[in-house]
Tab-separated table of C-alpha atoms and ligand atoms in Angstrom:
chain	number	residue	atom	x	y	z
A	1	MET	CA	64.133	320.088	140.761
A	2	ALA	CA	60.893	317.477	141.360
A	3	THR	CA	58.455	319.300	142.886
A	4	VAL	CA	57.430	318.434	146.306
A	5	TYR	CA	53.648	318.802	148.504
A	6	THR	CA	53.044	319.374	151.601
A	7	ASP	CA	50.151	318.913	153.729
A	8	SER	CA	48.863	322.422	153.040
A	9	ASP	CA	48.770	321.460	148.768
A	10	ALA	CA	46.177	318.439	149.315
A	11	ASP	CA	42.780	319.126	150.354
A	12	LEU	CA	41.092	316.592	152.127
A	13	THR	CA	37.933	317.430	151.159
A	14	VAL	CA	38.415	315.716	147.984
A	15	LEU	CA	37.899	312.471	149.236
A	16	LYS	CA	34.542	313.640	151.231
A	17	ASP	CA	31.809	311.608	150.390
A	18	ARG	CA	33.892	309.320	148.140
A	19	THR	CA	34.584	305.461	149.683
A	20	VAL	CA	38.227	304.175	148.932
A	21	GLY	CA	38.027	300.353	148.504
A	22	ILE	CA	41.371	299.042	149.306
A	23	VAL	CA	41.880	295.711	147.654
A	24	GLY	CA	44.244	293.667	149.688
A	25	TYR	CA	44.900	293.795	153.318
A	26	GLY	CA	48.264	293.105	153.385
A	27	ASN	CA	51.341	295.300	154.449
A	28	GLN	CA	50.084	298.602	152.824
A	29	GLY	CA	46.963	297.466	152.294
A	30	ARG	CA	46.268	297.006	156.240
A	31	ALA	CA	48.330	300.444	156.903
A	32	GLN	CA	46.567	302.448	154.569
A	33	ALA	CA	43.405	301.612	155.368
A	34	LEU	CA	43.577	301.918	158.970
A	35	ASN	CA	45.726	305.627	158.298
A	36	LEU	CA	42.733	306.289	155.921
A	37	ARG	CA	40.207	305.498	158.241
A	38	ASP	CA	41.561	307.480	161.208
A	39	SER	CA	41.820	310.904	158.807
A	40	GLY	CA	38.052	310.213	158.847
A	41	ILE	CA	37.744	309.354	155.684
A	42	ASP	CA	35.371	306.389	154.468
A	43	VAL	CA	36.923	303.004	153.835
A	44	LEU	CA	35.702	299.472	152.857
A	45	VAL	CA	38.084	296.411	152.318
A	46	GLY	CA	37.877	293.734	149.512
A	47	CYS	CA	39.983	290.951	150.089
A	48	PRO	CA	39.646	287.060	149.373
A	49	PRO	CA	38.069	284.796	152.426
A	50	ASP	CA	41.913	284.447	153.587
A	51	ALA	CA	43.187	285.070	157.030
A	52	TYR	CA	43.981	288.582	156.277
A	53	ARG	CA	40.490	288.945	155.747
A	54	GLY	CA	39.645	287.827	159.323
A	55	ARG	CA	42.362	291.260	159.990
A	56	ALA	CA	40.510	293.400	158.292
A	57	MET	CA	37.171	292.291	160.108
A	58	ALA	CA	38.827	291.659	163.819
A	59	ASP	CA	40.348	296.045	163.103
A	60	GLY	CA	37.034	296.816	162.766
A	61	LEU	CA	36.714	297.125	159.456
A	62	ALA	CA	34.010	296.633	156.525
A	63	VAL	CA	35.055	294.073	154.366
A	64	CYS	CA	33.774	292.649	151.575
A	65	ASP	CA	34.593	290.341	148.021
A	66	VAL	CA	36.954	292.251	146.385
A	67	ARG	CA	34.700	292.782	142.567
A	68	ASP	CA	31.969	294.456	145.297
A	69	ALA	CA	34.684	296.689	147.252
A	70	ALA	CA	35.227	297.985	142.990
A	71	GLU	CA	31.384	298.015	142.514
A	72	ARG	CA	30.954	300.593	145.837
A	73	ALA	CA	34.070	302.422	145.759
A	74	ASP	CA	34.453	305.796	144.134
A	75	ILE	CA	37.940	304.886	144.266
A	76	VAL	CA	39.987	301.419	143.924
A	77	LEU	CA	43.477	300.787	145.496
A	78	MET	CA	45.499	297.793	144.060
A	79	LEU	CA	47.160	296.448	147.179
A	80	ILE	CA	47.941	293.155	146.784
A	81	PRO	CA	50.845	291.886	144.775
A	82	ASP	CA	52.424	292.876	141.907
A	83	GLU	CA	51.978	289.547	140.133
A	84	VAL	CA	48.605	288.900	140.891
A	85	GLN	CA	47.611	293.099	140.114
A	86	PRO	CA	46.816	292.158	136.067
A	87	ASP	CA	44.692	288.643	136.434
A	88	VAL	CA	42.411	290.608	139.547
A	89	TYR	CA	42.061	293.453	137.685
A	90	VAL	CA	40.387	292.004	134.861
A	91	ALA	CA	38.484	289.501	136.426
A	92	GLU	CA	37.312	291.917	139.571
A	93	VAL	CA	38.227	295.356	139.825
A	94	ALA	CA	37.353	296.509	136.140
A	95	PRO	CA	33.811	295.111	135.734
A	96	GLY	CA	33.629	296.710	138.799
A	97	LEU	CA	34.782	300.747	137.716
A	98	GLU	CA	32.776	303.904	136.426
A	99	ALA	CA	33.369	306.613	134.443
A	100	GLY	CA	34.798	309.187	136.899
A	101	ASN	CA	36.464	306.778	138.844
A	102	THR	CA	39.857	306.289	140.160
A	103	LEU	CA	42.601	303.489	140.123
A	104	GLY	CA	45.578	303.956	142.022
A	105	PHE	CA	48.887	302.041	142.647
A	106	ALA	CA	51.705	301.424	145.422
A	107	SER	CA	54.010	301.041	142.960
A	108	GLY	CA	54.463	301.566	139.229
A	109	TYR	CA	54.999	298.595	137.729
A	110	ASN	CA	51.668	297.482	136.099
A	111	ILE	CA	50.860	300.682	134.442
A	112	HIS	CA	54.203	301.100	133.731
A	113	TYR	CA	54.826	298.006	131.483
A	114	GLY	CA	51.050	297.723	130.565
A	115	LEU	CA	50.137	295.163	131.834
A	116	ILE	CA	47.338	296.942	133.471
A	117	GLU	CA	45.484	298.824	130.975
A	118	PRO	CA	42.520	300.581	132.545
A	119	ASP	CA	39.527	302.230	130.594
A	120	ALA	CA	40.434	305.831	129.120
A	121	ASP	CA	37.207	307.305	131.301
A	122	VAL	CA	39.539	306.572	134.583
A	123	ASP	CA	41.240	308.315	136.519
A	124	VAL	CA	44.624	306.446	137.528
A	125	VAL	CA	47.020	307.656	140.048
A	126	MET	CA	49.853	306.289	142.246
A	127	VAL	CA	50.562	307.185	145.685
A	128	ALA	CA	53.630	305.121	146.820
A	129	PRO	CA	54.989	305.027	149.784
A	130	ARG	CA	59.388	304.756	150.337
A	131	MET	CA	58.194	302.760	153.245
A	132	ILE	CA	57.514	298.896	154.356
A	133	GLY	CA	53.599	298.469	155.338
A	134	ASP	CA	53.626	298.531	159.760
A	135	ALA	CA	56.134	301.515	159.300
A	136	VAL	CA	53.450	303.192	157.112
A	137	ARG	CA	50.933	302.958	160.044
A	138	SER	CA	53.488	303.178	162.600
A	139	LEU	CA	55.290	306.302	161.278
A	140	PHE	CA	51.135	307.634	161.077
A	141	LEU	CA	50.582	307.302	164.505
A	142	ALA	CA	53.967	308.721	165.623
A	143	GLY	CA	52.855	312.256	163.810
A	144	THR	CA	56.320	312.024	161.217
A	145	GLY	CA	54.780	310.760	158.618
A	146	PHE	CA	57.462	309.211	155.624
A	147	PRO	CA	58.620	309.807	152.337
A	148	CYS	CA	56.110	309.721	149.434
A	149	LEU	CA	55.968	309.224	145.510
A	150	VAL	CA	52.730	310.786	143.326
A	151	ALA	CA	51.447	310.643	140.130
A	152	VAL	CA	49.024	310.813	137.895
A	153	GLY	CA	48.838	307.892	134.822
A	154	GLN	CA	45.546	309.108	133.252
A	155	ASN	CA	43.206	311.842	134.313
A	156	PRO	CA	40.076	312.426	132.471
A	157	THR	CA	38.175	313.736	135.276
A	158	GLY	CA	40.599	316.959	135.807
A	159	GLN	CA	41.168	315.520	138.972
A	160	ALA	CA	43.272	312.987	139.474
A	161	MET	CA	46.018	314.796	141.093
A	162	ALA	CA	44.025	316.437	143.843
A	163	LYS	CA	42.788	313.052	144.717
A	164	ALA	CA	46.521	311.510	144.773
A	165	LEU	CA	47.485	314.838	146.916
A	166	ALA	CA	44.174	313.769	149.625
A	167	LEU	CA	45.052	310.119	149.318
A	168	ALA	CA	48.823	310.372	150.124
A	169	ARG	CA	48.066	313.127	153.073
A	170	ALA	CA	45.595	310.433	154.226
A	171	ILE	CA	47.899	307.701	155.060
A	172	GLY	CA	50.757	310.451	156.051
A	173	GLY	CA	52.377	310.323	152.978
A	174	THR	CA	52.650	314.707	152.605
A	175	ARG	CA	53.922	315.557	155.840
A	176	GLN	CA	57.322	314.952	154.949
A	177	GLY	CA	56.727	315.962	151.545
A	178	ALA	CA	55.320	313.883	148.253
A	179	PHE	CA	57.838	313.944	145.487
A	180	GLU	CA	55.814	314.609	141.950
A	181	SER	CA	57.372	311.595	139.968
A	182	SER	CA	55.907	309.206	137.283
A	183	PHE	CA	54.664	305.442	136.964
A	184	GLU	CA	58.244	304.638	134.662
A	185	GLU	CA	60.201	306.359	137.312
A	186	GLU	CA	59.111	304.632	139.799
A	187	THR	CA	59.543	301.885	138.588
A	188	LEU	CA	62.680	302.477	137.919
A	189	ILE	CA	63.921	303.688	141.169
A	190	ASP	CA	62.282	300.871	142.989
A	191	LEU	CA	63.764	297.851	140.444
A	192	PHE	CA	66.928	299.236	140.080
A	193	ALA	CA	68.039	299.603	143.475
A	194	GLU	CA	66.728	295.800	143.953
A	195	GLN	CA	69.019	294.713	140.817
A	196	PHE	CA	71.662	296.719	141.245
A	197	LEU	CA	72.307	297.557	144.305
A	198	TRP	CA	70.929	294.969	146.318
A	199	ALA	CA	71.960	292.385	144.388
A	200	GLY	CA	75.251	294.434	144.342
A	201	ILE	CA	75.604	294.322	148.689
A	202	GLY	CA	74.204	291.035	148.564
A	203	GLY	CA	76.675	289.709	145.663
A	204	LEU	CA	79.228	291.976	147.810
A	205	CYS	CA	78.699	290.211	151.902
A	206	ARG	CA	79.074	286.720	149.878
A	207	THR	CA	82.357	287.099	148.542
A	208	TYR	CA	83.413	289.226	151.342
A	209	PHE	CA	82.478	286.206	153.224
A	210	ASP	CA	84.117	283.172	151.173
A	211	SER	CA	87.427	285.429	150.448
A	212	LEU	CA	88.074	285.497	154.246
A	213	VAL	CA	86.900	281.834	155.092
A	214	ASP	CA	88.965	280.560	152.482
A	215	ALA	CA	91.461	282.771	154.095
A	216	GLY	CA	90.921	281.162	156.990
A	217	CYS	CA	89.153	283.005	159.125
A	218	ASP	CA	86.466	282.128	161.582
A	219	PRO	CA	83.268	282.215	159.612
A	220	GLU	CA	81.616	283.462	163.259
A	221	ILE	CA	83.842	286.378	163.523
A	222	VAL	CA	83.592	287.256	159.855
A	223	ALA	CA	79.687	287.017	159.952
A	224	SER	CA	79.304	289.607	162.916
A	225	GLU	CA	81.985	291.714	160.884
A	226	MET	CA	79.700	291.852	158.471
A	227	TYR	CA	75.874	292.505	159.511
A	228	LEU	CA	76.048	290.034	162.648
A	229	SER	CA	77.419	293.230	165.151
A	230	GLY	CA	74.659	295.836	163.691
A	231	GLU	CA	77.848	298.054	163.102
A	232	MET	CA	76.151	297.932	160.236
A	233	VAL	CA	72.798	299.682	161.148
A	234	GLU	CA	74.502	302.047	163.019
A	235	VAL	CA	77.289	303.448	159.927
A	236	ALA	CA	73.698	303.191	158.094
A	237	GLN	CA	72.059	305.547	160.773
A	238	ALA	CA	74.773	307.626	160.609
A	239	MET	CA	74.417	308.041	157.175
A	240	ILE	CA	71.055	309.580	157.675
A	241	ASP	CA	71.861	311.774	160.778
A	242	VAL	CA	74.902	312.991	159.699
A	243	GLY	CA	75.759	312.680	155.455
A	244	PHE	CA	76.895	309.687	153.419
A	245	PHE	CA	80.392	310.949	153.515
A	246	LYS	CA	80.386	313.151	156.034
A	247	GLN	CA	79.671	310.082	158.401
A	248	LEU	CA	83.636	308.627	157.916
A	249	ASP	CA	84.402	310.676	160.125
A	250	LEU	CA	83.122	308.505	162.764
A	251	HIS	CA	85.919	305.987	161.569
A	252	SER	CA	89.432	305.118	161.833
A	253	HIS	CA	91.495	307.593	159.266
A	254	THR	CA	92.783	303.393	158.523
A	255	SER	CA	89.550	302.669	157.653
A	256	GLN	CA	88.887	306.238	155.944
A	257	TYR	CA	92.288	305.851	153.717
A	258	GLY	CA	91.118	302.253	152.467
A	259	GLN	CA	87.347	303.062	152.064
A	260	LEU	CA	88.225	305.732	149.625
A	261	SER	CA	91.153	304.646	148.348
A	262	ARG	CA	89.938	301.285	147.236
A	263	VAL	CA	86.714	301.420	145.510
A	264	VAL	CA	87.972	300.749	141.692
A	265	ALA	CA	90.348	298.043	143.236
A	266	ALA	CA	86.783	296.551	144.268
A	267	LEU	CA	84.134	297.263	142.082
A	268	GLY	CA	86.599	298.960	139.183
A	269	GLY	CA	86.617	297.550	135.866
A	270	ASP	CA	83.388	298.103	133.513
A	271	LEU	CA	80.652	298.557	136.467
A	272	LYS	CA	79.408	301.302	134.969
A	273	GLU	CA	78.367	299.233	132.217
A	274	ARG	CA	76.696	296.094	133.930
A	275	ALA	CA	74.813	298.807	135.635
A	276	ALA	CA	73.995	300.305	132.300
A	277	ARG	CA	72.635	296.834	131.113
A	278	ILE	CA	70.340	296.103	134.055
A	279	LEU	CA	68.753	299.676	133.478
A	280	ASP	CA	68.259	299.161	129.782
A	281	GLY	CA	66.602	295.869	130.682
A	282	LEU	CA	64.146	297.620	132.776
A	283	ARG	CA	63.612	300.635	130.351
A	284	SER	CA	63.331	298.131	127.166
A	285	GLY	CA	60.391	295.717	129.261
A	286	ALA	CA	63.364	292.826	128.909
A	287	PHE	CA	62.976	292.394	132.541
A	288	ALA	CA	59.305	292.505	132.699
A	289	GLU	CA	59.183	290.134	130.398
A	290	GLU	CA	61.433	287.442	131.764
A	291	TRP	CA	59.711	287.874	135.115
A	292	THR	CA	55.878	287.357	133.685
A	293	ALA	CA	57.327	283.833	132.005
A	294	GLU	CA	59.093	283.279	134.942
A	295	GLN	CA	55.392	283.368	137.033
A	296	LYS	CA	53.899	281.482	134.127
A	297	ALA	CA	56.668	278.851	134.249
A	298	GLY	CA	55.770	278.097	138.041
A	299	CYS	CA	58.671	280.461	139.289
A	300	PRO	CA	61.529	277.493	138.721
A	301	ALA	CA	64.655	280.231	138.390
A	302	LEU	CA	63.846	281.668	141.420
A	303	GLN	CA	63.008	278.370	144.025
A	304	ALA	CA	66.220	277.642	142.473
A	305	LEU	CA	68.211	280.913	142.911
A	306	LYS	CA	66.987	280.737	146.645
A	307	ARG	CA	67.765	277.141	147.286
A	308	GLU	CA	70.921	277.443	146.187
A	309	ALA	CA	71.267	281.647	148.451
A	310	PHE	CA	69.730	278.557	151.487
A	311	GLY	CA	72.242	276.455	150.870
A	312	HIS	CA	75.368	279.303	151.478
A	313	PRO	CA	77.597	278.964	154.591
A	314	LEU	CA	76.569	281.911	156.060
A	315	ASN	CA	72.944	280.078	157.120
A	316	ARG	CA	74.275	277.741	159.691
A	317	VAL	CA	76.699	280.379	160.793
A	318	GLU	CA	73.794	282.324	161.919
A	319	GLU	CA	71.692	279.156	163.415
A	320	ARG	CA	75.053	278.757	165.061
A	321	ALA	CA	75.713	282.237	166.542
A	322	ALA	CA	71.888	282.098	167.294
A	323	GLY	CA	71.887	279.499	169.401
A	324	ARG	CA	75.248	280.751	170.862
A	325	THR	CA	73.109	284.006	171.967
A	326	ALA	CA	69.935	281.898	173.296
A	327	LYS	CA	71.838	280.388	175.911
B	401	NAI	P1	51.033	291.654	150.137
B	401	NAI	O1	51.879	290.797	150.130
B	401	NAI	O2	50.916	292.318	151.946
B	401	NAI	O3	49.700	291.577	150.109
B	401	NAI	C1	48.550	290.816	150.947
B	401	NAI	C2	47.359	290.705	150.124
B	401	NAI	O4	47.147	290.423	148.677
B	401	NAI	C3	46.632	290.204	151.152
B	401	NAI	O5	45.179	290.437	151.568
B	401	NAI	C4	45.863	289.223	150.016
B	401	NAI	O6	44.353	288.547	150.628
B	401	NAI	C5	45.956	289.683	148.943
B	401	NAI	N1	45.647	288.728	147.713
B	401	NAI	C6	46.619	287.791	147.567
B	401	NAI	N2	46.352	287.307	146.730
B	401	NAI	C7	45.781	287.473	145.846
B	401	NAI	C8	44.776	287.422	145.104
B	401	NAI	N3	44.904	286.076	144.204
B	401	NAI	N4	43.335	287.668	144.539
B	401	NAI	C9	43.239	288.566	145.318
B	401	NAI	N5	44.012	288.794	146.690
B	401	NAI	C10	45.051	288.486	146.907
B	401	NAI	O7	51.135	293.081	149.089
B	401	NAI	P2	52.166	294.445	149.602
B	401	NAI	O8	53.094	293.517	149.864
B	401	NAI	O9	51.096	295.074	150.645
B	401	NAI	O10	52.337	295.198	147.934
B	401	NAI	C11	51.015	296.023	147.776
B	401	NAI	C12	51.734	296.819	146.513
B	401	NAI	O11	51.982	297.949	147.701
B	401	NAI	C13	52.404	296.338	145.523
B	401	NAI	O12	51.574	297.384	144.552
B	401	NAI	C14	54.084	296.784	145.904
B	401	NAI	O13	54.591	297.107	145.014
B	401	NAI	C15	53.393	298.193	146.942
B	401	NAI	N6	54.265	298.584	147.941
B	401	NAI	C16	54.421	297.760	148.648
B	401	NAI	C17	55.195	297.666	149.562
B	401	NAI	C18	55.897	296.818	150.981
B	401	NAI	O14	56.134	297.366	151.749
B	401	NAI	N7	55.604	295.747	151.225
B	401	NAI	C19	56.172	299.577	149.629
B	401	NAI	C20	55.759	300.128	148.861
B	401	NAI	C21	55.060	300.131	147.815
């Protein structure tokens, strides 16, 4: 059973007299900076001179270059895209870190795969909201907070977990409970969801659409049945409210029988082996190597995959549906 920490396990005074430097002011950076400030923490935003920096200034936060923020802060949170973090770390963050400082992440990726290797005298922590940035802010303001994972990567001061929990509490991450996790576990659950669950759902949806359109069904009616009607959202909400299987009672008996009896017909064969192969690629680091090489080459495969996806007939159906709805 995972250890779950709540507000009462986290002592905000650990952050008293410490400055938290937020590197990046995008999805997570803005939400976490504003939540920390509203929790009474001294916040400094480190950002290149771009539109994000303008937004931080408009929000009334102290803003400076990334290197200055790393030098002036005691705790530095890396809240820029994972793929730019290694270069920014080496060039602008590492030179500003001192022994006893803390380096924080909202994702396990770069530490788990060794793409960032902090000095041994720096605490390394992860406070990873299981929530998109906008909702990290809105759920903090609503008072409910959001689920969160916390982990310690390095602990030379002996205070790393206390700092991680204080950070989690200050952004609203211990209100519902923060799970103690690890950089590896966060990386696996996050990337395996993307590469198996979401890849699978995306592939199933495309095959559902193509099969019914080939069978003579109207593309717009098929797209409406699949997701444009919003029924999918209602079902997902019912899974949260009632239960993953218990929500079956909201469907007809024909639907219940069909859903439960055709799992193997739809997804049988070597699905488990395929899942294991994807997971192996994450555990061995093969995917991380492939993705790093892809980035270095300028992302040609990603661009080709996106061109193919945006060429799918579903895009034209959505355009027609939007035009019709707008009338
Ligand atoms: P983002 O794409 O919103 O980051 C934008 C910020 O990055 C801007 O301030 C921009 O100035 C800065 N930036 C971009 N390139 C830069 C560079 N080369 N040098 C310096 N600054 C640069 O990032 P997002 O989505 O907030 O992700 C940040 C971290 O949070 C990542 O580790 C991600 O995995 C994690 N995370 C993100 C979630 C989300 O809701 N998007 C959810 C949970 C974790």
